[in-house]
XYZ file of C-alpha atoms in Angstrom:
299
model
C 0.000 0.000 0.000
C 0.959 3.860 -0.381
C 0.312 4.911 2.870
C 2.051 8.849 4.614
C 2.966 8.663 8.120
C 3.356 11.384 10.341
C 6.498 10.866 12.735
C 7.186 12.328 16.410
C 9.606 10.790 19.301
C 9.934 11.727 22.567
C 11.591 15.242 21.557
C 9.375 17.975 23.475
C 12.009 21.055 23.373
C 13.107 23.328 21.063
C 15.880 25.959 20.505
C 13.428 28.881 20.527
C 11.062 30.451 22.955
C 8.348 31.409 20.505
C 5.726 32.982 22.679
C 2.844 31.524 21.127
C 4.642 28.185 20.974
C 4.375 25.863 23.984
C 7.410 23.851 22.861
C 10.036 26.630 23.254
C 9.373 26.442 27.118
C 10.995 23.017 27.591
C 14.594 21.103 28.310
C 14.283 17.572 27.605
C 16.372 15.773 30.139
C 19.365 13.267 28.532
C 17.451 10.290 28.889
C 14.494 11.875 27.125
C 16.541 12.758 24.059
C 18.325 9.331 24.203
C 14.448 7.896 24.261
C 14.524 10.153 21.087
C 17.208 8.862 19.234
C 16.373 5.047 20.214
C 12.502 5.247 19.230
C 13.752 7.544 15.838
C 16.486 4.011 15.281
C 13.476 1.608 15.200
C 11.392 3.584 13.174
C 13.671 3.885 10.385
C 15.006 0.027 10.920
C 11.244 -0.272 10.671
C 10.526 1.967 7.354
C 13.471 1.028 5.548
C 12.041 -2.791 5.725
C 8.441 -2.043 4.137
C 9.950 -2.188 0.504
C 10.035 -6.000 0.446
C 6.620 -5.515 1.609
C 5.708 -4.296 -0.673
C 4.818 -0.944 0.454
C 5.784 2.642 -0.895
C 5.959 5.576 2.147
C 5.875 9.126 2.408
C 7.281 10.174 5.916
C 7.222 13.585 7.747
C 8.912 14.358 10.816
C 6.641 16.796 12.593
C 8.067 16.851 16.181
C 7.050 18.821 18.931
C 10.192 20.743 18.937
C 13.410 21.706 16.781
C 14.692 17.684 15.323
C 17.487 18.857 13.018
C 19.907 20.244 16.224
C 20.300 16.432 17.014
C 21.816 14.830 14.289
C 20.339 11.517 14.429
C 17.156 13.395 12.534
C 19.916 14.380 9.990
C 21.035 10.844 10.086
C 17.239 9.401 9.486
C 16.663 11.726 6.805
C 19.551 11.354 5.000
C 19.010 7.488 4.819
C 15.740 7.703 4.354
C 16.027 9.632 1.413
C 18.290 6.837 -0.648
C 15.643 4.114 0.123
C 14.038 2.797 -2.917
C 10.399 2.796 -1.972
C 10.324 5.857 0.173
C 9.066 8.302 -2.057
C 9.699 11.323 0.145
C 11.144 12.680 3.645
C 10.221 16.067 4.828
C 10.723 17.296 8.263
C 9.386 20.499 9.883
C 11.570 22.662 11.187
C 12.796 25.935 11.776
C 16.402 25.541 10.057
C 18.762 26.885 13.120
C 20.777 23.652 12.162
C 23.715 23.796 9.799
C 22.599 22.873 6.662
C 26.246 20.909 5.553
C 25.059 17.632 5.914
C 22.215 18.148 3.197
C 24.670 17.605 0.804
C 24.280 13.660 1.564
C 20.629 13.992 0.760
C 19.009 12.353 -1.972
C 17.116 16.111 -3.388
C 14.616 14.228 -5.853
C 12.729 12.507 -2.570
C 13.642 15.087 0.602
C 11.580 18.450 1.419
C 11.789 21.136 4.045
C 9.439 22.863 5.730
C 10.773 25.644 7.293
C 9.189 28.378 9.566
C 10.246 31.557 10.140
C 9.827 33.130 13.681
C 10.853 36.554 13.971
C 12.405 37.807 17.136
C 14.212 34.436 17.803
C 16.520 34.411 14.701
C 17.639 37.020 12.023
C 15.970 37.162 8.723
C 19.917 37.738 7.333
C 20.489 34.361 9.127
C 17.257 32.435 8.281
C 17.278 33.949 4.362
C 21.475 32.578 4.168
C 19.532 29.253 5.150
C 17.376 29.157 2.879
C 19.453 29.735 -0.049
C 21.948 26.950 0.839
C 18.638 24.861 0.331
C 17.381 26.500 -3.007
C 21.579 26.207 -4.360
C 21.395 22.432 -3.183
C 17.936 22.023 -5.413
C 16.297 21.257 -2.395
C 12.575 21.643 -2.007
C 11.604 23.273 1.001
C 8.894 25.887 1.127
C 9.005 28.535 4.190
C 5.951 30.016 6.560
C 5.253 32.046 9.897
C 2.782 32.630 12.482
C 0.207 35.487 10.968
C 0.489 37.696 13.861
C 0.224 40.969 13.459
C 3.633 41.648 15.448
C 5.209 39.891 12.316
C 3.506 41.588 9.433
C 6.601 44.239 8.311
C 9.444 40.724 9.199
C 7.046 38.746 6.261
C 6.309 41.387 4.611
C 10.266 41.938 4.296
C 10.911 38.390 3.975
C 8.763 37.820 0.793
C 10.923 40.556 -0.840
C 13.952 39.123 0.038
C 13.188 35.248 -0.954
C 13.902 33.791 -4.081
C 10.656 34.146 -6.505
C 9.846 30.461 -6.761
C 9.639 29.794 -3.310
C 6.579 29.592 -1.890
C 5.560 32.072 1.584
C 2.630 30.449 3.856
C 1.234 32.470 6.171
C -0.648 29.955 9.754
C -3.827 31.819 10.854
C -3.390 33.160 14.604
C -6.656 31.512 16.114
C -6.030 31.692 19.272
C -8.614 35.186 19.936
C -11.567 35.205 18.116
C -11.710 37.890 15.001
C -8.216 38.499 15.080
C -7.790 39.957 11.604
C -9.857 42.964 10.327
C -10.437 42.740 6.876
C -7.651 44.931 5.933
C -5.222 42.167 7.346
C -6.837 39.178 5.549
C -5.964 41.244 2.030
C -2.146 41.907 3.571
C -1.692 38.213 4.829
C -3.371 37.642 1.133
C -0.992 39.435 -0.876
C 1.624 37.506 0.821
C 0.514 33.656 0.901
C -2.602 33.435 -1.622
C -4.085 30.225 0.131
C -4.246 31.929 3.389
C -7.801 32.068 3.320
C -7.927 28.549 3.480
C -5.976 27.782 6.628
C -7.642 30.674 8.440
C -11.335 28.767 8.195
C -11.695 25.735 10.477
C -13.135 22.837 8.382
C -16.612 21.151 9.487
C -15.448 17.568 9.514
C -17.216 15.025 11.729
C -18.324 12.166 10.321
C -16.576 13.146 6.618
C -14.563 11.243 4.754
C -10.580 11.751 5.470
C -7.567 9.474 4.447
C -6.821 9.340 8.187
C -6.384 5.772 9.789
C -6.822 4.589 6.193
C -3.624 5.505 4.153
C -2.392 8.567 6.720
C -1.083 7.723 10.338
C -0.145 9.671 13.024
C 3.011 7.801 14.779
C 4.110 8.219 18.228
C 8.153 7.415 19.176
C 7.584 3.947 20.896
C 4.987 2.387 18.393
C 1.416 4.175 18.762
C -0.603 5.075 16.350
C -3.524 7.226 15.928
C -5.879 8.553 13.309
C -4.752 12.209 13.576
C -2.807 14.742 15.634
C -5.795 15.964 17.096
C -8.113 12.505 17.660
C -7.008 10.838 20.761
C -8.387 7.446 19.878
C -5.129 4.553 19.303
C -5.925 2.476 16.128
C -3.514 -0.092 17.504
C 0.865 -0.928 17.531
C 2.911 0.142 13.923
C 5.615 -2.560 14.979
C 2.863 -4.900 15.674
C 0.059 -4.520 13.614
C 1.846 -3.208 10.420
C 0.273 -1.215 8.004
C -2.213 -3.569 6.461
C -3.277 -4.091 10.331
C -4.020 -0.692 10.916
C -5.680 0.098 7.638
C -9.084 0.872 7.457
C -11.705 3.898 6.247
C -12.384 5.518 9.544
C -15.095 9.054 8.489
C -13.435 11.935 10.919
C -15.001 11.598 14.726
C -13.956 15.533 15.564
C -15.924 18.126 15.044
C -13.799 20.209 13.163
C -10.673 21.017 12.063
C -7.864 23.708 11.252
C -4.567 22.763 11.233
C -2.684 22.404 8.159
C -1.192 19.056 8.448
C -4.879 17.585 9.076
C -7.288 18.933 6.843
C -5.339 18.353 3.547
C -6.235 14.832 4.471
C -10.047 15.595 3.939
C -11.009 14.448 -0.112
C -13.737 16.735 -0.356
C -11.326 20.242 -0.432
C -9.283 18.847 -3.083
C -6.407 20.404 -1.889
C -3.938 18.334 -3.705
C -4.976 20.374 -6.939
C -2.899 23.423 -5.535
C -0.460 21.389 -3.656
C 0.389 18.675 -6.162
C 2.702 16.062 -5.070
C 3.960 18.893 -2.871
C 1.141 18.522 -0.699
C 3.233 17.442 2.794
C 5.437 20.235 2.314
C 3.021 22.761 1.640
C 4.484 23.958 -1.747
C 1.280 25.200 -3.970
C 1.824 24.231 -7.245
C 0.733 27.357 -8.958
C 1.420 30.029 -7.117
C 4.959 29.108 -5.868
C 6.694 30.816 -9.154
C 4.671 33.922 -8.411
C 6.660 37.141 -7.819
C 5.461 38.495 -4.778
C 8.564 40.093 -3.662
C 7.109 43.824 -3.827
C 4.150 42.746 -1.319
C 4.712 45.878 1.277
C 2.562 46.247 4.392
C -0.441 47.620 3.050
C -0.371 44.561 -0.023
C -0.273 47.179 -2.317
C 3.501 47.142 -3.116
């Protein structure tokens, strides 16, 4: 089967202290990151034995803090990359790392996904980042949080990036009516499919690929339907893929994150995203020139 599976360890910590960010408020203890790197072992052991399976993965590292300071994520997705029937690694992260090591990766199958969080790095820094990716021919597109604090840093940062890659702008949800209208046509000018992350999607009892092809792996083994539904659909190293597989309709009542709702059939969103879809690189927009968006999205 062709199955995506969503990847995160034991990590809980990150390099930053992103206000809006829970993760940045954590130090994971030794043996936590040694968990880390032992449950992170397995699963690739694990992956890199589906081909005589049968089975063809697409793998994303989405851990709940900054992987790529520890090199065994470097390691992972480096070998990962050079397997046969994975047909893609992508990790998220926000690229403090040195990027040296990319230079092992195989660039046809591995993706970045890189946010941008003003405040906690340079945009000199995070831009010099960036374009050791886009010399390297990897794909990688780049976001940030829409608050309003960080309109003038994206603003400046979609002048400043290369042309072809592609700016996403997260909706801040966390007060309601957040954005007068004026902002929605800013944050519009800047990332043309931010309309679509800003709405949360009715979804309970809908059709998604969740649980069926899409699975939501925890460090030592669980898995579950989605980030956001609690409910275990049983043991990766146990029940395998096949075991797990089944059409399970969405049991929350809505949702709005990125990484879940591209799941849902009915939004088609794999008509902007492509085969670009877990690295949230729109297909049509992405060569766009939007480097003279200014503050007002007039230019």
């Amino acid at each position: 089967m062709r199955a995506v599976l969503y990847y995160r360890g034991a990590l809980s910590s990150c390099n930053y202290d992103c206000p809006y960010c829970p993760f940045g408020k954590k130090t994971d203890s030794a043996q936590t990151l040694a968990r880390d790197r032992e449950q992170l072992s397995r699963f690739v052991d694990w992956a890199g034995a589906q081909g005589k399976a049968g089975h063809r993965l697409k793998i994303f590292f989405n851990p709940y803090g900054e992987g790529l300071i520890h090199r065994w994520y470097q390691t992972a997705m480096t070998e990962l990359s050079h397997m046969e029937h994975v047909d893609k690694v992508a990790i998220q992260t926000n690229l403090s790392a040195g990027l040296a090591w990319t230079e092992g990766l195989n660039p046809d199958k591995a993706a970045f996904w890189a946010t941008y969080h003003p405040g906690q790095v340079s945009e000199a820094a995070f831009l010099a980042r960036c374009g050791e990716l886009h010399s390297r021919g990897i794909p990688f597109s780049v976001g940030a949080v829409g608050v309003k604090s960080a309109f003038e840093a994206i603003a400046s940062l979609r002048r400043e990036l290369p042309a072809d890659v592609y700016l996403w702008v997260n909706a801040f949800k966390d007060q309601a009516d957040y954005y007068l209208e004026a902002d929605r046509s800013f944050l519009g000018g800047i990332d043309p499919h931010f309309e679509k992350n800003l709405k949360d999607y009715e979804s309970c009892g809908k059709a998604c690929q969740a649980g069926e092809s899409v699975f939501y792996v925890q460090g030592f083994g669980l898995v579950k339907r989605c980030y956001q539904d609690r409910r275990v659909l049983g043991h990766l190293y146990r029940e395998g893929l096949e075991g797990l597989s089944r059409r399970r309709p969405c049991g929350m009542t809505s949702c709005g994150c990125y990484i879940g709702y591209i799941h849902l059939p009915e939004l088609r969103l794999a008509d902007i995203y492509g085969e670009r879809l877990l690295e949230r690189i729109a297909k049509s927009d992405a060569g766009r020139d939007l480097r003279g968006a200014g503050i007002n999205g007039t230019g």
